[in-house]
XYZ file of C-alpha atoms in Angstrom:
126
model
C 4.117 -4.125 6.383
C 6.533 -1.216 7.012
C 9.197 -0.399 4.419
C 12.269 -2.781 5.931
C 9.877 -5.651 5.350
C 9.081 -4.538 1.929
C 12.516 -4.045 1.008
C 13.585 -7.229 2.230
C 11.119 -9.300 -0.104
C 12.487 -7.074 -3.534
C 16.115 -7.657 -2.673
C 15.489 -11.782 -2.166
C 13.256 -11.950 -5.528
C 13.535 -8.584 -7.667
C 16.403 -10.732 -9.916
C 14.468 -14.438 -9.867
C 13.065 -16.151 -12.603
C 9.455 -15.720 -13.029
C 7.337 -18.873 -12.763
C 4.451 -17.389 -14.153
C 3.984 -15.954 -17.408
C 2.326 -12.706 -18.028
C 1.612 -11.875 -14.438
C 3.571 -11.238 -10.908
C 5.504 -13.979 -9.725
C 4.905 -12.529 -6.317
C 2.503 -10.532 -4.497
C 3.690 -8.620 -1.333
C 0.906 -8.028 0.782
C -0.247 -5.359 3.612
C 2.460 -3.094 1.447
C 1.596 0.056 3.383
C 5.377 1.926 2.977
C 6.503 2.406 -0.111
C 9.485 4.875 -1.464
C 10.292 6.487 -4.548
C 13.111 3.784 -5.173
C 10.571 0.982 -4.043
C 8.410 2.070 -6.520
C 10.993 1.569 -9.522
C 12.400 -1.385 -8.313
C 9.024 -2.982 -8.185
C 8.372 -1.539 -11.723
C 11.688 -3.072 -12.818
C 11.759 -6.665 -10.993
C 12.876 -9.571 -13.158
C 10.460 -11.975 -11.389
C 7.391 -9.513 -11.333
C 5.962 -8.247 -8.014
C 3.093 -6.774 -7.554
C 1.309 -5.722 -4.018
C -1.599 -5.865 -2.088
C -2.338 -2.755 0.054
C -5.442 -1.616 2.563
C -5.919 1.680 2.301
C -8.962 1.076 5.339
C -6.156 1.234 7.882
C -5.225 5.047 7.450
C -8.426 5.519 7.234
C -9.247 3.627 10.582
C -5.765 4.356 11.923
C -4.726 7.899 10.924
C -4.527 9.441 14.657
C -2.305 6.501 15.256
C 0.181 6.670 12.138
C 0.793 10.324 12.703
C 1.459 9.591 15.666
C 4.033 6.926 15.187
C 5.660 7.759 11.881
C 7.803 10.274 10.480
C 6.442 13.227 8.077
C 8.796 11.558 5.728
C 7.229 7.877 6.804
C 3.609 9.562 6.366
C 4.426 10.571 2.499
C 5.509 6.672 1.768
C 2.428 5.743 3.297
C -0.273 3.785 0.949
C 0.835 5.446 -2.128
C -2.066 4.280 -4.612
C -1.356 7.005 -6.953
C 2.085 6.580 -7.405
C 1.913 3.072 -7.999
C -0.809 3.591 -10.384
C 0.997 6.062 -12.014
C 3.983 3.621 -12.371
C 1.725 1.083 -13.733
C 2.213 -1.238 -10.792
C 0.149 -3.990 -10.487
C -1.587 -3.299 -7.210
C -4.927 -4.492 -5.162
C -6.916 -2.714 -2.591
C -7.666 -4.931 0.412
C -10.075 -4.361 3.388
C -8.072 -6.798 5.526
C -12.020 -7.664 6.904
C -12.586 -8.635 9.769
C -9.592 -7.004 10.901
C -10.706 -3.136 10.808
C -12.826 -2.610 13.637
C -14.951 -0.235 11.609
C -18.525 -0.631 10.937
C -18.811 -3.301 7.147
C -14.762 -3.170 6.768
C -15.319 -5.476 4.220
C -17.117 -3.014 2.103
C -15.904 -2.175 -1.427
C -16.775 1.011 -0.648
C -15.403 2.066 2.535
C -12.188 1.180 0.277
C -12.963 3.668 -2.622
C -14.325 6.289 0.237
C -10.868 6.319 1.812
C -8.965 7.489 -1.765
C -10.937 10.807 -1.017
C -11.166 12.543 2.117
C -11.383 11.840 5.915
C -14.155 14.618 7.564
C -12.761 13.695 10.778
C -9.092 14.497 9.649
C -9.311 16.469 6.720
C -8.988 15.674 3.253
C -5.945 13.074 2.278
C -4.753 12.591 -0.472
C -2.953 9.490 -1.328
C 0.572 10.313 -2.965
């Protein structure tokens, strides 16, 4: 989900009640662009969002993203640190079967992809 998309959800339900207690209200999933003032809007939503990202897809799709985005886009792209830094509730999904790479569904294919590409270089998520 590109950043309009993601913006769209926090303005409709950053300022809603929460209807569950001591967790995200709402969970925006394939959250793959985020900005700085994403980030602290998530971090400071009444209702308590939290996101669902899959890092595989850079990982599987880099050629493709750099091709298609903005240096500026490429910075907002699956920012894991930042929203762990922010203490964002996050997940990490493999979007399986999806990812036409070999066991997409593989927890570690997921952890692999916070480190380095061989193919591209090394990455590191922002």
């Amino acid at each position: 989900m590109g950043d309009a998309a993601i913006q769209r959800v926090i303005d409709v339900c950053q300022d809603l009640d929460p209807w569950l207690e001591g967790q995200p209200s709402v969970r925006i999933e394939h959250a793959s662009l985020l900005s700085d003032s994403m980030l602290k809007e998530l971090k400071g939503a009444k209702i308590g969002l939290a996101v669902s990202t899959q890092p595989i897809f850079f990982f599987a799709e880099e050629d493709s993203y750099r091709q298609f985005l903005s240096a500026d886009q490429l910075k907002m792209a699956y920012r894991i640190k930042s929203l762990d830094k922010e203490n964002i509730l996050f997940s990490l999904s493999s979007d399986a079967p999806c990812t036409p790479w070999a066991e997409p569904d593989s927890l570690f294919y997921g952890i692999y992809v916070r480190g380095s590409d061989p193919a591209h270089g090394s990455r590191r998520f922002y």
